[in-house]
Coordinates of C-alpha atoms in Angstrom, one line a residue:
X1 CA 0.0 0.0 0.0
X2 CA 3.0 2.3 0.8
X3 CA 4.5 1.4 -2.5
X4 CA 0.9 2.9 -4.3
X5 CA 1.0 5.8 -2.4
X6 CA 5.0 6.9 -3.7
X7 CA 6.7 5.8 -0.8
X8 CA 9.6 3.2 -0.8
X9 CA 11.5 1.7 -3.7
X10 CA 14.5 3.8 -3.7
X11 CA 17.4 3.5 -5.5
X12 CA 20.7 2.4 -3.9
X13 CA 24.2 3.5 -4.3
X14 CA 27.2 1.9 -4.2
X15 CA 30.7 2.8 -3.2
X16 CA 33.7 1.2 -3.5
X17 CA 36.4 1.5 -1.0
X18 CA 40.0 0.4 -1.8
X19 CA 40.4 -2.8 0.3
X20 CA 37.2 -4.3 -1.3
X21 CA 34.7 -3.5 0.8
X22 CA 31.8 -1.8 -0.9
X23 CA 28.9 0.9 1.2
X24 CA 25.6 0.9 -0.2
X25 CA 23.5 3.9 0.1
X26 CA 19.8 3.7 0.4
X27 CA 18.7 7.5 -1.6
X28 CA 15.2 8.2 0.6
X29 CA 15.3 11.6 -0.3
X30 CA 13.4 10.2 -3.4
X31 CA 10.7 9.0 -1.5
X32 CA 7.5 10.9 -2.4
X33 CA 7.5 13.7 0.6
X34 CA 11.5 13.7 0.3
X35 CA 13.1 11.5 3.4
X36 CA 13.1 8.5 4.8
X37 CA 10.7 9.7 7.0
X38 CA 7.6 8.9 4.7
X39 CA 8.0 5.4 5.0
X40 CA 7.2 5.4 8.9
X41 CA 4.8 8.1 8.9
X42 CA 2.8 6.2 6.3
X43 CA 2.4 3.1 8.7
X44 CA 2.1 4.8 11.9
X45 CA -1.0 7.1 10.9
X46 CA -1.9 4.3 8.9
X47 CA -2.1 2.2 12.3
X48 CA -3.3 5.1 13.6
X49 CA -6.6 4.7 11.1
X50 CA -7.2 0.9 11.1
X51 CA -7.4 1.5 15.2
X52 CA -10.0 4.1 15.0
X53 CA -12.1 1.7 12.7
X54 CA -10.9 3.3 9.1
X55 CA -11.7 7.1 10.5
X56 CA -9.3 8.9 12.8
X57 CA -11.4 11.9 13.9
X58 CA -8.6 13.1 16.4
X59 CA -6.2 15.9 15.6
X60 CA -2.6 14.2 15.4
X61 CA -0.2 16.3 17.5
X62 CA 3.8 15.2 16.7
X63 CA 7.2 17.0 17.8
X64 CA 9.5 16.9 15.3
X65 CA 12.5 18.8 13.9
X66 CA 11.7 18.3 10.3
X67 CA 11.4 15.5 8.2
X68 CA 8.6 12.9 10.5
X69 CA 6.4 16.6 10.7
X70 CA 6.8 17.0 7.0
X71 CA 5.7 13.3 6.0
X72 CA 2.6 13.5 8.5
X73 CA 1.8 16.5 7.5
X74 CA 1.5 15.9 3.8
X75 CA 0.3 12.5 4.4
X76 CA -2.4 13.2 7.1
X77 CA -3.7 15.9 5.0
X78 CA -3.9 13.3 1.8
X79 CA -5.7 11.0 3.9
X80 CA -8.1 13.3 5.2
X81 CA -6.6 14.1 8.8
X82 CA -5.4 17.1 10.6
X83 CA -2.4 17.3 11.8
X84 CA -0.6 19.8 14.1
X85 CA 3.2 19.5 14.5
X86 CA 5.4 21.2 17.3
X87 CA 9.1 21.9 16.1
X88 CA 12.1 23.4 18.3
X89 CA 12.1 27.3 17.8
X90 CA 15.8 26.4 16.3
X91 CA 14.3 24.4 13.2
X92 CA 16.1 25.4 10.1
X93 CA 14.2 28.3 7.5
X94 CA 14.1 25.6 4.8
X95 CA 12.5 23.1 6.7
X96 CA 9.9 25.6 8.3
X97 CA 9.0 26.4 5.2
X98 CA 9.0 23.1 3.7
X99 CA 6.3 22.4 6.6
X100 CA 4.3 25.2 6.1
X101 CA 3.6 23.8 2.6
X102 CA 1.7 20.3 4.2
X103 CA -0.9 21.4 5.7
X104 CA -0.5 20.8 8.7
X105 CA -0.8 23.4 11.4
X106 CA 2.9 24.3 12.8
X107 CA 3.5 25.6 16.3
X108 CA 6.9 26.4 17.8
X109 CA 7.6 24.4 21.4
X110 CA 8.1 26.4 24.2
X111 CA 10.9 26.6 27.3
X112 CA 13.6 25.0 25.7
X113 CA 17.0 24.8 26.6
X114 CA 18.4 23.7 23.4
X115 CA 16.8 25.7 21.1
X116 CA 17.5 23.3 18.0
X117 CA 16.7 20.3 20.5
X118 CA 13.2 18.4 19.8
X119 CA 12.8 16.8 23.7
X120 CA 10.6 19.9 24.2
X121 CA 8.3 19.3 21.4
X122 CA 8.5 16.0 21.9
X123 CA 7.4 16.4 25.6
X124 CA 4.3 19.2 24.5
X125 CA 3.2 16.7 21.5
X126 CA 2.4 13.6 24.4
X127 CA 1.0 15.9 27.0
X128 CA -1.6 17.8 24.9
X129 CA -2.7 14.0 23.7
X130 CA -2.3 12.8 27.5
X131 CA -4.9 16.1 28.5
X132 CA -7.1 15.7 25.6
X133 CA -7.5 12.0 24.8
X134 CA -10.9 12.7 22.9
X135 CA -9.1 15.4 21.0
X136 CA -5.6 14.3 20.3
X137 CA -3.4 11.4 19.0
X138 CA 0.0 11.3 19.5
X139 CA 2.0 9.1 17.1
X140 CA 5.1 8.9 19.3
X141 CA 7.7 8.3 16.9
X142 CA 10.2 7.3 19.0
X143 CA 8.4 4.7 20.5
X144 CA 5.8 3.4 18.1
X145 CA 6.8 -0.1 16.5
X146 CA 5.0 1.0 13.3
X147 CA 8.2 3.3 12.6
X148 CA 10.5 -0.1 12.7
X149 CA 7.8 -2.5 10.9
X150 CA 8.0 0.1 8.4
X151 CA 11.7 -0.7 7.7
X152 CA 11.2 -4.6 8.2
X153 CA 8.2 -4.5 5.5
X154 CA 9.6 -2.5 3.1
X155 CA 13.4 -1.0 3.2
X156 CA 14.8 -3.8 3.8
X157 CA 13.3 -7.0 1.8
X158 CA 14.4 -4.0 -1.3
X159 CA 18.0 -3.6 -0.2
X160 CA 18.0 -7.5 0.1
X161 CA 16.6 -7.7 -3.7
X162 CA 18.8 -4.6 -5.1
X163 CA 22.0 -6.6 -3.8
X164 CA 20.9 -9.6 -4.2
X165 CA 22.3 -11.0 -1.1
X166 CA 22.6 -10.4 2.9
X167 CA 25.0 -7.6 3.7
X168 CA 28.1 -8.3 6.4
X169 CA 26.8 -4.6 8.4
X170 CA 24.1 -2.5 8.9
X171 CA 25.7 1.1 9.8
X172 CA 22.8 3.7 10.1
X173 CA 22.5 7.3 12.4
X174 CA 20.0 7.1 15.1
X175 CA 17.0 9.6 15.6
X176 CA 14.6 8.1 16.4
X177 CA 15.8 4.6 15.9
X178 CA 13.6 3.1 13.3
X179 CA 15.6 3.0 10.7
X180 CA 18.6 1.2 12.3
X181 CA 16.4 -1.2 14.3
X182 CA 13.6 -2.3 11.5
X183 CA 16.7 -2.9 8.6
X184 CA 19.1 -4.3 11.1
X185 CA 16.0 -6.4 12.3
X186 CA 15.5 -7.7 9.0
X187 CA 18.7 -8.6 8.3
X188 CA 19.7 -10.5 10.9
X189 CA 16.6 -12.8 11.0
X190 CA 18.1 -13.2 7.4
X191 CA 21.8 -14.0 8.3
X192 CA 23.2 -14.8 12.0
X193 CA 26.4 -13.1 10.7
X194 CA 25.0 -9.4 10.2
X195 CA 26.6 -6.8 12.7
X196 CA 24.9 -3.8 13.1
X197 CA 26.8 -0.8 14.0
X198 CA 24.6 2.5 15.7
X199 CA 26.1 5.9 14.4
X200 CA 25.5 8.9 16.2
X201 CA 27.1 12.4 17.1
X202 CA 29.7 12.6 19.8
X203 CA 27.4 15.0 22.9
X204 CA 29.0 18.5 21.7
X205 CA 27.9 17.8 17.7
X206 CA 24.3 19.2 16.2
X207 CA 23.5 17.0 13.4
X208 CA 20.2 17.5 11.8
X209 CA 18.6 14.1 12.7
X210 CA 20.6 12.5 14.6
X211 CA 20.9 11.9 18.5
X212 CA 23.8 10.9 20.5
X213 CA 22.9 7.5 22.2
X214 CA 23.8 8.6 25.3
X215 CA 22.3 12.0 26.4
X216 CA 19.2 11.2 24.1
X217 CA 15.9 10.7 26.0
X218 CA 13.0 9.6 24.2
X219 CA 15.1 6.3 22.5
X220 CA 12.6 3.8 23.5
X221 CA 12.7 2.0 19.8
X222 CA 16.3 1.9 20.3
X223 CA 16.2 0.1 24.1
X224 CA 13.3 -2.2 23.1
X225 CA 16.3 -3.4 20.3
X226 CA 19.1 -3.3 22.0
X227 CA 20.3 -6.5 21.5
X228 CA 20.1 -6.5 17.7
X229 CA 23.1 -3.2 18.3
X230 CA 26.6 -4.3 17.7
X231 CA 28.7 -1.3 18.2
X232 CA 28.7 2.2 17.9
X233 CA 30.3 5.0 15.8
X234 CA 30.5 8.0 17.0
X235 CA 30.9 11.2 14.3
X236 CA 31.5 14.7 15.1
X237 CA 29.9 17.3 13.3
X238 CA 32.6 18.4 11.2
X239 CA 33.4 15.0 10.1
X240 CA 29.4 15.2 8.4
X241 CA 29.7 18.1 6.6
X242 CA 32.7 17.1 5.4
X243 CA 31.2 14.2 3.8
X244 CA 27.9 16.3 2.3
X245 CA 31.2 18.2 0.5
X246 CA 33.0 15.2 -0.5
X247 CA 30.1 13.5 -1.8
X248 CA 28.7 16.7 -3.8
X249 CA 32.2 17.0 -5.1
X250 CA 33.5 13.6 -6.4
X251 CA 29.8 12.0 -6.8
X252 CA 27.4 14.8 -7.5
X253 CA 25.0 13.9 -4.8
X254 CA 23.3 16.9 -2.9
X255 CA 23.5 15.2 0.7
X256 CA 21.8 16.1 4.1
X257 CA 24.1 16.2 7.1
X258 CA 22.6 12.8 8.5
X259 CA 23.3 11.1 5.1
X260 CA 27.1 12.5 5.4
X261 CA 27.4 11.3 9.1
X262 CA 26.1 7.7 7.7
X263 CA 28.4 7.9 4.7
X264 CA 31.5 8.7 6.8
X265 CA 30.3 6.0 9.6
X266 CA 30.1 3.6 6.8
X267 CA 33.6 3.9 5.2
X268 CA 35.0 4.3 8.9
X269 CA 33.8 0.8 9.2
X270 CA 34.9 -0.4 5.8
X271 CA 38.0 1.1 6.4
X272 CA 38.6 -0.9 9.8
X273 CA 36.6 -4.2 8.6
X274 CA 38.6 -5.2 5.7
X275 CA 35.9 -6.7 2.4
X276 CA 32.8 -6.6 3.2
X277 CA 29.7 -5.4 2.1
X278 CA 27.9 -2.7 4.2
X279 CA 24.6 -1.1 3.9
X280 CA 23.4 2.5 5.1
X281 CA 20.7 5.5 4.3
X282 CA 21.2 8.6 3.1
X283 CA 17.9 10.0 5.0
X284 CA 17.2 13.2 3.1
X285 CA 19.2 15.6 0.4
X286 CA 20.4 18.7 1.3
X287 CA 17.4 20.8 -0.5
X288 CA 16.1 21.7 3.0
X289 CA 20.2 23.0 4.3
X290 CA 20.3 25.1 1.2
X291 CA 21.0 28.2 3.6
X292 CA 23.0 26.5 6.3
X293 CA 25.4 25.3 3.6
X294 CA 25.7 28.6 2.0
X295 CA 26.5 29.7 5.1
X296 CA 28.8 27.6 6.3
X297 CA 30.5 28.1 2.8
X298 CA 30.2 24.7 2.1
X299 CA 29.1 24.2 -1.6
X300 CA 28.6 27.7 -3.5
X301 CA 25.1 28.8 -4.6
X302 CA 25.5 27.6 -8.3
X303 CA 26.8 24.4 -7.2
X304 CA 23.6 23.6 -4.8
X305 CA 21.4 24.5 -7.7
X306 CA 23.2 22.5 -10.0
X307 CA 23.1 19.5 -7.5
X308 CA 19.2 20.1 -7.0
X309 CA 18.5 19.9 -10.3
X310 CA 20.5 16.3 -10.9
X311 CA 18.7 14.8 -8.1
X312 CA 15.3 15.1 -10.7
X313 CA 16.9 13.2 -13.3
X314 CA 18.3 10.0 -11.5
X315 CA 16.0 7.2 -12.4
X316 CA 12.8 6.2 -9.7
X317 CA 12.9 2.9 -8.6
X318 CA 14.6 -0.3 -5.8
X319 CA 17.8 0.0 -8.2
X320 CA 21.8 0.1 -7.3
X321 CA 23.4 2.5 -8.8
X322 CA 27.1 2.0 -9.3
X323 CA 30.0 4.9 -9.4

C-alpha cells in the first residue's frame, strides 16, 4: 500500500572502497514527501486509522524537527486528517518552510533549553494528547513499532533484492531509531552473521537528525532493540559536513548532514573491517540545508542548484546504482 502511495522503492548507491569492501547507500530523499521519514509516517497514521475503525477523527499532535512533521503533514492531509506539528524554535528556514507547505498546522515548542533540541516538542506533542485523549493522538515516533515495521516490511526486503544478497553490516544514524532497528531487524533474521553498527554524534555535535545515544531521552525503539546493536560509531559534526562536500564533489550527490554522518560512519567501518559489504541510508538531500550550507561556505550557490536539479533526473525505482 505504501508502494501505491509513492513511498519506498528507492534506488541504492554503491561505493567502492580500496580494500574491497563496498557501502551501499539507500537515496530516501526520493521518497515521495522527500526523506526517509515517509515510509514510517505512512504506517504509523496508517495504524493510527485501522485503530480508530478506518476514521481517525482526532487531531494528530507530533514533535518533530523536520522530516517525520513533514511526511505527516503531507500524508495526514492526503488522507483526510489534521495534523498539528510542534518543532524546536531552532528548526532550520528551509524546513519551516517546507512544513508550512503540508498542511499541517505548525506551532513552535516552548521553554527549551536547546533551542534546536526536539525533547521539548516531543514532551508538548504527548502531554496535549495525554490532556485531551478525545481530541488528540499522538503518534510517538520514538516509540511506536509502526516506525520499525515500516523498515522490516519495506526498506529492507528491497535492499535485500537490489544486492541480491545479505550484507556483512548494517551502519545507520540514530533519531529516532527506526531506521537502524527495523533494517538491522531484518537482516539478521536473514543472516546470523550481520553486525549492526549505531552511528551517532559525539554529545557536543548538532546534526540535523541525529541523536547521541547517550544524552538522548525519548530512544525507547532503540532500548526495546538493544540486543540487535553491535557497536557504535560515533561522528563529530565536522566529520558530516565534510562528507555532504565530498560526496557533492566527487559524486554529484546533494546530501543532508545525517546522510554525510552515515556515509562517513560507513567507510569508517569499511575502512577498519577489511571486504565486506555494508549497507546504510542517506535519509534526506540537502534541499532543505540550502541556507546553512551557504553559510557555512560549504558548496557555492551555483553548485547547490546545480546539484538540486541532478537529483530530478536520477531514475525512480529499488535499483543500485554503481559509481
Amino acid at each position: 500500500e505504501a508502494y501505491d502511495f509513492g513511498i519506498g522503492k528507492t534506488p541504492i548507491f554503491s561505493f567502492s572502497h580500496e580494500n574491497g569492501s563496498n557501502v551501499y547507500a539507500k537515496l530516501e530523499y526520493f521518497n515521495r514527501f522527500g526523506s526517509i521519514k515517509d515510509r514510517a509516517a505512512f504506517f504509523m497514521i496508517k495504524k493510527a486509522i485501522q485503530g480508530s475503525g478506518g476514521s481517525l477523527n482526532k487531531v494528530i499532535v507530533e514533535g518533530s524537527s523536520g522530516n517525520t512533521g513533514i511526511a505527516i503533514g503531507y500524508i495526514a492531509t492526503e488522507l483526510g486528517v489534521t495534523a498539528e506539528i510542534i518543532v524546536p524554535p531552532g528548526i532550520s528556514p528551509g524546513t519551516l518552510e517546507e512544513l508550512k507547505k503540508t498542511g499541517a498546522n505548525i506551532i513552535m515548542s516552548t521553554g527549551e533549553t536547546n533551542s534546536v533540541s526536539t525533547e521539548g516538542a516531543i514532551n508538548q506533542a504527548k502531554k496535549k494528547a495525554r490532556d485531551n485523549p478525545g481530541l488528540f493522538i499522538n503518534l510517538y515516533q520514538h516509540g511506536n513499532e509502526s516506525n520499525t515495521m515500516s523498515h522490516v516490511y519495506t526498506t529492507g526486503p528491497e535492499i535485500e533484492e537490489a544486492l541480491g544478497k545479505v550484507p556483512d553490516y548494517v551502519a545507520i544514524g540514530m533519531g529516532t531509531g527506526g531506521s537502524i532497528t527495523g533494517i538491522g531487524k531484518y537482516f539478521k533474521e536473514r543472516s546470523r552473521k550481520t553486525k549492526v553498527y549505531l552511528i551517532h554524534p559525539d554529545d557536543s555535535s548538532f546534526i540535523q537528525g541525529l541523536r547521541n545515544f547517550v544524552s538522548a531521552k525519548d530512544k525507547k525503539i532503540v532500548l526495546d532493540n538493544i540486543d540487535l546493536i553491535d557497536g557504535f560509531l560515533t561522528i563529530t559534526a565536522e566529520k558530516a559536513f565534510s562528507a555532504v562536500k565530498h560526496l557533492a564533489d566527487n559524486y554529484g550527490i546533494y546530501a543532508g548532514h545525517s546522510s554525510g554522518a552515515n556515509y562517513y560512519g560507513a567507510m569508517e567501518l569499511a575502512r577498519s573491517s577489511g571486504p565486506a559489504d555494508i549497507v546504510t541510508v542517506f535519509p534526506d538531500s540537502g534541499v532543505k540545508y540550502h541556507d546553512l550550507y551557504k553559510a557555512r561556505k560549504l558548496l557555492s550557490e551555483e553548485f547547490m542548484t546545480e546539484l538540486e536539479r541532478k537529483i530530478r533526473n536520477v531514475p525512480s525505482g529499488s535499483i543500485l546504482l554503481r559509481n
